[in-house]
Amino acid sequence: MRYQGKHLHHKNLMRIPSHIEKLLACPNAHLPIRVFEERIVCDQCGFEGQMKDGVAIMMESSATSYFDDKYEVMQAGHEGGSPAWNFGYKQQVRLFESYLKPGMTVLDVGCGPTLLYQPPKNCSVIGLEPSFNSIRANKNVQVRLQASAAGIPLASHSVDCVVCFYSIHHMVGTSISDTRTNVHCALKEFGRVLRNGGELFIFEMTPMYFFAMFQNLLWNQARSRIPNLLDMYFWQGNDLRNAAAKFLPTGSLLKITVFRDSVFTVFPPVFSLPWLKIPRFLYPLTPKLYQWKMPN
Ligand SMILES: C[S@@+](CC[C@H](N)C(=O)[O-])C[C@H]1O[C@@H](n2cnc3c(N)ncnc32)[C@H](O)[C@@H]1O
């Protein structure tokens, strides 16, 4: 469908800084989009998005998301001093903040309802979330996009940094193979939107060997039986590295950081179940940062 007419700036869109609005693109064709009042239109493929409550809805299906009713729990888990904050997040946030510089454009993929880190002044953070309720609640980002990592509504080579804080393991499909395809598409998109020399930060829980074997044996069956409960699949380090080697631009350089903590630290392993707490030594996953620098 093509739209003729005057380019109008609706009050919803005025909240998007103009330098960022220029970076917006069709999530399918990746070409510039046009904005007509609340409507966002791609002349090339006919994609139609909309502005609602300050959120640019940029996905075909805005079906409800697993995280729509969990954002308040997520917000509470990020309060300084909470067990979840002390386990891993504290060190990771410090490391990420030391990388951010004024003037950078950051894309936070799966940003949730709140940012964990404090960006420097003049650093623009674009939040991307499939959960409408989460992204609408996020007051820390400059731009709110309801979209999926598999179809990022930004122009190619438009951001300095992409960060995923524990969102990769939630990009699940109906089977392991489907899940792998989702993450492969996401990696390809990260490589596309990053500028030359830009960096990708993936903070993830990496499963220990026996846990990964167990997960691979049971996941497909469990997912078909309890799809609403099983919304995570943890990637083994080698699988993530191999996928990145295939789907990120050739010449991207990887650095891995492992975050260690006392084995007696007690924390809630599942954000949406804050009452469930276990000691670190019973937890079969290790927090790691996979950080790739794009070639210049
Ligand atoms: C565990 S939460 C982490 C939220 C936030 N980054 C944090 O650390 O507090 C995972 C987030 O990933 C998002 N997510 C799930 N599938 C996604 C996808 N395909 N693309 C982008 N984000 C996704 C979820 O909606 C959810 O908000």
CSV table of C-alpha atoms and ligand atoms in Angstrom, one decimal:
chain,number,residue,atom,x,y,z
A,1,MET,CA,0.0,0.0,0.0
A,2,ARG,CA,1.4,3.4,-0.9
A,3,TYR,CA,0.6,6.7,0.8
A,4,GLN,CA,0.6,10.1,-0.8
A,5,GLY,CA,0.5,13.2,1.3
A,6,LYS,CA,2.2,15.7,3.4
A,7,HIS,CA,4.9,14.5,5.9
A,8,LEU,CA,3.3,15.4,9.3
A,9,HIS,CA,5.0,15.2,12.7
A,10,HIS,CA,2.5,13.9,15.2
A,11,LYS,CA,3.1,14.8,18.9
A,12,ASN,CA,4.0,11.2,19.6
A,13,LEU,CA,6.9,11.4,17.1
A,14,MET,CA,8.2,14.7,18.4
A,15,ARG,CA,9.5,12.6,21.4
A,16,ILE,CA,12.0,10.9,19.0
A,17,PRO,CA,15.0,13.1,18.6
A,18,SER,CA,15.4,14.2,15.0
A,19,HIS,CA,18.9,12.7,14.6
A,20,ILE,CA,17.5,9.3,15.7
A,21,GLU,CA,14.3,9.6,13.6
A,22,LYS,CA,16.6,9.8,10.6
A,23,LEU,CA,18.0,6.4,11.5
A,24,LEU,CA,14.7,4.6,11.6
A,25,ALA,CA,14.1,2.2,8.7
A,26,CYS,CA,11.7,-0.5,7.7
A,27,PRO,CA,12.3,-3.7,9.7
A,28,ASN,CA,12.0,-5.8,6.5
A,29,ALA,CA,13.4,-3.7,3.6
A,30,HIS,CA,15.8,-1.7,5.8
A,31,LEU,CA,15.0,1.4,3.7
A,32,PRO,CA,13.9,4.8,5.1
A,33,ILE,CA,10.3,4.9,6.3
A,34,ARG,CA,7.8,7.7,6.1
A,35,VAL,CA,5.7,9.0,8.9
A,36,PHE,CA,2.1,10.2,8.5
A,37,GLU,CA,0.6,11.3,11.8
A,38,GLU,CA,0.6,8.1,13.9
A,39,ARG,CA,1.3,5.9,10.9
A,40,ILE,CA,4.8,4.7,9.9
A,41,VAL,CA,5.0,3.4,6.3
A,42,CYS,CA,7.5,1.7,4.1
A,43,ASP,CA,6.9,2.6,0.4
A,44,GLN,CA,9.0,-0.3,-0.7
A,45,CYS,CA,7.4,-3.4,1.0
A,46,GLY,CA,4.1,-1.9,2.3
A,47,PHE,CA,5.0,-2.5,6.0
A,48,GLU,CA,2.9,-0.3,8.3
A,49,GLY,CA,3.8,0.5,11.8
A,50,GLN,CA,2.4,3.1,14.2
A,51,MET,CA,3.1,5.4,17.1
A,52,LYS,CA,1.3,4.6,20.4
A,53,ASP,CA,2.0,6.0,23.8
A,54,GLY,CA,5.5,7.2,22.7
A,55,VAL,CA,6.4,3.8,21.3
A,56,ALA,CA,7.1,3.2,17.7
A,57,ILE,CA,5.5,-0.1,16.9
A,58,MET,CA,7.7,-1.6,14.3
A,59,MET,CA,6.8,-5.3,14.1
A,60,GLU,CA,4.3,-7.1,11.9
A,61,SER,CA,2.6,-9.0,14.7
A,62,SER,CA,2.3,-7.0,18.0
A,63,ALA,CA,1.0,-10.1,19.7
A,64,THR,CA,1.4,-10.2,23.5
A,65,SER,CA,4.8,-11.1,24.8
A,66,TYR,CA,5.9,-13.4,27.7
A,67,PHE,CA,7.3,-10.3,29.4
A,68,ASP,CA,4.2,-8.2,29.2
A,69,ASP,CA,3.1,-9.0,32.7
A,70,LYS,CA,6.5,-9.4,34.2
A,71,TYR,CA,8.0,-5.9,33.8
A,72,GLU,CA,7.2,-4.8,37.4
A,73,VAL,CA,9.1,-7.8,38.8
A,74,MET,CA,12.0,-7.1,36.5
A,75,GLN,CA,12.1,-3.5,37.7
A,76,ALA,CA,12.2,-4.6,41.3
A,77,GLY,CA,15.0,-7.1,40.6
A,78,HIS,CA,17.2,-4.3,39.3
A,79,GLU,CA,17.1,-2.2,42.4
A,80,GLY,CA,20.6,-1.6,43.8
A,81,GLY,CA,21.4,-4.1,46.6
A,82,SER,CA,18.9,-6.8,45.5
A,83,PRO,CA,20.4,-10.3,45.3
A,84,ALA,CA,19.9,-10.3,41.5
A,85,TRP,CA,21.8,-7.0,41.2
A,86,ASN,CA,24.7,-8.2,43.4
A,87,PHE,CA,25.0,-11.5,41.4
A,88,GLY,CA,26.7,-10.6,38.2
A,89,TYR,CA,24.9,-7.4,37.2
A,90,LYS,CA,27.0,-5.1,39.4
A,91,GLN,CA,30.3,-6.1,37.7
A,92,GLN,CA,28.8,-6.2,34.2
A,93,VAL,CA,27.2,-2.8,34.5
A,94,ARG,CA,30.5,-1.3,35.7
A,95,LEU,CA,32.3,-2.8,32.7
A,96,PHE,CA,29.7,-1.6,30.2
A,97,GLU,CA,29.6,1.9,31.6
A,98,SER,CA,33.3,2.2,31.3
A,99,TYR,CA,33.0,1.5,27.6
A,100,LEU,CA,30.3,4.1,26.9
A,101,LYS,CA,31.4,7.6,25.7
A,102,PRO,CA,29.4,10.8,25.1
A,103,GLY,CA,28.0,11.1,21.6
A,104,MET,CA,27.6,7.3,21.1
A,105,THR,CA,24.4,5.8,19.7
A,106,VAL,CA,23.6,2.6,21.6
A,107,LEU,CA,20.9,0.0,20.7
A,108,ASP,CA,19.8,-2.0,23.7
A,109,VAL,CA,18.1,-5.2,22.4
A,110,GLY,CA,15.6,-6.6,24.9
A,111,CYS,CA,16.1,-3.6,27.2
A,112,GLY,CA,13.2,-4.5,29.4
A,113,PRO,CA,11.4,-1.8,31.5
A,114,THR,CA,14.5,-0.1,32.9
A,115,LEU,CA,18.1,0.4,32.1
A,116,LEU,CA,20.7,-1.1,34.3
A,117,TYR,CA,23.4,1.3,33.4
A,118,GLN,CA,23.8,5.0,33.5
A,119,PRO,CA,24.8,6.3,30.0
A,120,PRO,CA,27.0,9.4,29.8
A,121,LYS,CA,25.5,12.7,28.8
A,122,ASN,CA,24.8,13.0,25.0
A,123,CYS,CA,24.8,9.3,24.6
A,124,SER,CA,21.6,8.2,22.8
A,125,VAL,CA,20.1,4.9,23.9
A,126,ILE,CA,17.5,3.3,21.6
A,127,GLY,CA,15.5,0.6,23.4
A,128,LEU,CA,14.1,-2.3,21.4
A,129,GLU,CA,11.6,-4.8,22.9
A,130,PRO,CA,9.0,-7.1,21.6
A,131,SER,CA,7.0,-6.6,24.9
A,132,PHE,CA,4.9,-3.4,24.5
A,133,ASN,CA,4.3,-3.1,28.2
A,134,SER,CA,8.0,-3.3,29.0
A,135,ILE,CA,9.2,-0.8,26.4
A,136,ARG,CA,6.4,1.6,27.2
A,137,ALA,CA,7.5,1.5,30.9
A,138,ASN,CA,11.1,2.2,30.1
A,139,LYS,CA,11.7,5.9,30.9
A,140,ASN,CA,15.5,5.7,30.6
A,141,VAL,CA,15.8,5.3,26.8
A,142,GLN,CA,15.5,8.1,24.3
A,143,VAL,CA,13.7,6.1,21.7
A,144,ARG,CA,11.3,3.2,22.3
A,145,LEU,CA,10.9,0.6,19.6
A,146,GLN,CA,8.5,-2.4,19.8
A,147,ALA,CA,10.3,-4.7,17.5
A,148,SER,CA,12.2,-8.0,17.3
A,149,ALA,CA,16.0,-8.5,17.1
A,150,ALA,CA,15.3,-10.5,13.9
A,151,GLY,CA,14.0,-7.4,12.2
A,152,ILE,CA,15.6,-4.2,13.5
A,153,PRO,CA,13.9,-1.0,12.3
A,154,LEU,CA,17.2,0.9,11.9
A,155,ALA,CA,19.3,1.8,8.9
A,156,SER,CA,22.4,-0.2,8.2
A,157,HIS,CA,25.6,1.0,9.9
A,158,SER,CA,23.7,3.4,12.1
A,159,VAL,CA,24.8,2.6,15.7
A,160,ASP,CA,28.1,2.5,17.6
A,161,CYS,CA,27.1,-0.3,20.0
A,162,VAL,CA,24.6,-3.1,20.4
A,163,VAL,CA,24.0,-4.5,23.8
A,164,CYS,CA,22.0,-7.6,24.9
A,165,PHE,CA,21.7,-8.0,28.6
A,166,TYR,CA,20.3,-11.5,29.0
A,167,SER,CA,17.9,-11.3,26.0
A,168,ILE,CA,19.5,-13.9,23.7
A,169,HIS,CA,18.3,-16.8,25.8
A,170,HIS,CA,14.7,-15.5,25.4
A,171,MET,CA,14.7,-15.4,21.6
A,172,VAL,CA,13.1,-18.9,21.5
A,173,GLY,CA,11.1,-20.6,18.8
A,174,THR,CA,9.0,-23.7,18.8
A,175,SER,CA,12.1,-26.0,18.6
A,176,ILE,CA,15.8,-25.8,19.2
A,177,SER,CA,16.4,-25.5,15.4
A,178,ASP,CA,13.8,-22.7,15.2
A,179,THR,CA,15.5,-21.0,18.2
A,180,ARG,CA,18.9,-21.2,16.5
A,181,THR,CA,17.4,-19.6,13.4
A,182,ASN,CA,16.0,-16.7,15.5
A,183,VAL,CA,19.4,-16.0,17.0
A,184,HIS,CA,21.2,-16.4,13.7
A,185,CYS,CA,18.8,-13.7,12.2
A,186,ALA,CA,19.5,-11.5,15.2
A,187,LEU,CA,23.3,-11.8,14.8
A,188,LYS,CA,23.0,-10.9,11.2
A,189,GLU,CA,20.9,-7.8,12.1
A,190,PHE,CA,23.4,-6.7,14.7
A,191,GLY,CA,26.2,-6.9,12.1
A,192,ARG,CA,24.1,-4.9,9.7
A,193,VAL,CA,23.2,-2.0,12.0
A,194,LEU,CA,26.6,-1.7,13.6
A,195,ARG,CA,29.0,0.9,12.2
A,196,ASN,CA,32.5,-0.2,11.1
A,197,GLY,CA,34.5,-0.5,14.3
A,198,GLY,CA,31.3,-0.7,16.4
A,199,GLU,CA,30.9,-3.2,19.2
A,200,LEU,CA,28.4,-5.9,20.2
A,201,PHE,CA,28.1,-6.8,23.9
A,202,ILE,CA,26.2,-10.1,24.6
A,203,PHE,CA,25.9,-10.7,28.4
A,204,GLU,CA,24.6,-14.2,28.8
A,205,MET,CA,24.5,-17.2,31.2
A,206,THR,CA,26.6,-20.0,29.7
A,207,PRO,CA,25.5,-23.5,30.7
A,208,MET,CA,27.9,-26.0,32.1
A,209,TYR,CA,28.4,-29.1,29.9
A,210,PHE,CA,26.0,-31.5,31.7
A,211,PHE,CA,23.3,-28.9,31.9
A,212,ALA,CA,23.6,-28.2,28.2
A,213,MET,CA,23.4,-31.9,27.3
A,214,PHE,CA,20.3,-32.2,29.5
A,215,GLN,CA,18.7,-29.1,27.9
A,216,ASN,CA,19.4,-30.4,24.4
A,217,LEU,CA,17.8,-33.8,25.2
A,218,LEU,CA,14.6,-32.4,26.7
A,219,TRP,CA,14.0,-28.9,25.4
A,220,ASN,CA,11.9,-29.7,22.3
A,221,GLN,CA,9.5,-31.9,24.2
A,222,ALA,CA,9.3,-29.6,27.2
A,223,ARG,CA,8.7,-26.6,24.9
A,224,SER,CA,5.8,-28.3,23.1
A,225,ARG,CA,4.2,-29.3,26.5
A,226,ILE,CA,4.7,-26.1,28.5
A,227,PRO,CA,5.3,-23.3,25.9
A,228,ASN,CA,4.1,-20.6,28.3
A,229,LEU,CA,6.5,-21.6,31.0
A,230,LEU,CA,9.6,-22.5,29.0
A,231,ASP,CA,10.7,-19.2,27.5
A,232,MET,CA,14.5,-19.7,27.6
A,233,TYR,CA,17.2,-21.7,25.9
A,234,PHE,CA,20.8,-21.2,27.0
A,235,TRP,CA,23.5,-21.2,24.4
A,236,GLN,CA,26.7,-23.0,24.8
A,237,GLY,CA,29.7,-20.8,24.3
A,238,ASN,CA,31.0,-22.7,21.3
A,239,ASP,CA,27.6,-22.6,19.5
A,240,LEU,CA,27.4,-18.8,20.0
A,241,ARG,CA,30.9,-18.3,18.8
A,242,ASN,CA,30.3,-20.5,15.7
A,243,ALA,CA,27.1,-18.7,14.9
A,244,ALA,CA,28.7,-15.3,15.3
A,245,ALA,CA,31.6,-16.4,13.0
A,246,LYS,CA,29.1,-17.2,10.4
A,247,PHE,CA,26.6,-14.3,10.7
A,248,LEU,CA,28.7,-11.3,11.9
A,249,PRO,CA,30.8,-9.5,9.4
A,250,THR,CA,34.0,-11.3,8.5
A,251,GLY,CA,36.9,-10.0,10.6
A,252,SER,CA,34.9,-9.3,13.7
A,253,LEU,CA,37.1,-9.9,16.8
A,254,LEU,CA,35.8,-11.7,19.9
A,255,LYS,CA,36.8,-11.2,23.5
A,256,ILE,CA,35.2,-13.2,26.4
A,257,THR,CA,35.0,-12.0,30.0
A,258,VAL,CA,33.9,-14.4,32.7
A,259,PHE,CA,32.2,-13.0,35.9
A,260,ARG,CA,33.0,-14.9,39.1
A,261,ASP,CA,31.4,-14.6,42.4
A,262,SER,CA,31.6,-16.4,45.8
A,263,VAL,CA,30.0,-19.9,45.5
A,264,PHE,CA,28.0,-19.1,48.6
A,265,THR,CA,26.2,-16.0,47.1
A,266,VAL,CA,22.5,-16.6,47.3
A,267,PHE,CA,20.4,-15.2,44.4
A,268,PRO,CA,17.1,-15.7,42.4
A,269,PRO,CA,18.1,-17.4,39.2
A,270,VAL,CA,14.8,-16.6,37.5
A,271,PHE,CA,13.8,-12.9,37.4
A,272,SER,CA,10.1,-13.6,37.2
A,273,LEU,CA,10.3,-15.8,40.3
A,274,PRO,CA,12.1,-13.6,42.8
A,275,TRP,CA,11.1,-15.8,45.8
A,276,LEU,CA,13.1,-18.7,44.3
A,277,LYS,CA,16.6,-18.3,45.7
A,278,ILE,CA,19.6,-20.7,45.4
A,279,PRO,CA,23.3,-20.6,46.3
A,280,ARG,CA,25.7,-20.0,43.5
A,281,PHE,CA,27.3,-23.5,43.8
A,282,LEU,CA,24.0,-25.1,42.8
A,283,TYR,CA,23.6,-23.0,39.7
A,284,PRO,CA,24.8,-24.7,36.5
A,285,LEU,CA,25.4,-21.5,34.5
A,286,THR,CA,28.2,-19.0,34.4
A,287,PRO,CA,27.7,-15.3,33.6
A,288,LYS,CA,29.9,-14.3,30.6
A,289,LEU,CA,30.3,-11.4,28.3
A,290,TYR,CA,30.8,-12.1,24.6
A,291,GLN,CA,32.1,-8.9,23.0
A,292,TRP,CA,32.8,-8.5,19.3
A,293,LYS,CA,34.4,-5.6,17.6
A,294,MET,CA,33.3,-5.1,14.0
A,295,PRO,CA,36.1,-4.6,11.4
A,296,ASN,CA,37.0,-1.1,10.4
B,1,LIG,C1,15.5,-11.4,31.0
B,1,LIG,S1,14.8,-10.0,30.2
B,1,LIG,C2,16.2,-8.9,30.3
B,1,LIG,C3,15.7,-7.5,30.2
B,1,LIG,C4,16.9,-6.4,30.5
B,1,LIG,N1,17.8,-6.5,29.4
B,1,LIG,C5,17.5,-6.7,31.8
B,1,LIG,O1,18.6,-7.3,31.8
B,1,LIG,O2,16.9,-6.3,32.8
B,1,LIG,C6,14.9,-10.5,28.5
B,1,LIG,C7,14.3,-9.5,27.5
B,1,LIG,O3,14.5,-10.0,26.2
B,1,LIG,C8,13.3,-9.6,25.5
B,1,LIG,N2,13.2,-10.4,24.2
B,1,LIG,C9,12.7,-11.6,24.0
B,1,LIG,N3,12.7,-12.0,22.7
B,1,LIG,C10,13.3,-10.9,22.1
B,1,LIG,C11,13.6,-10.7,20.7
B,1,LIG,N4,13.3,-11.6,19.7
B,1,LIG,N5,14.2,-9.5,20.3
B,1,LIG,C12,14.5,-8.6,21.3
B,1,LIG,N6,14.2,-8.8,22.6
B,1,LIG,C13,13.7,-9.9,23.0
B,1,LIG,C14,12.2,-9.8,26.4
B,1,LIG,O4,11.0,-9.2,26.0
B,1,LIG,C15,12.7,-9.4,27.7
B,1,LIG,O5,12.4,-8.1,28.0
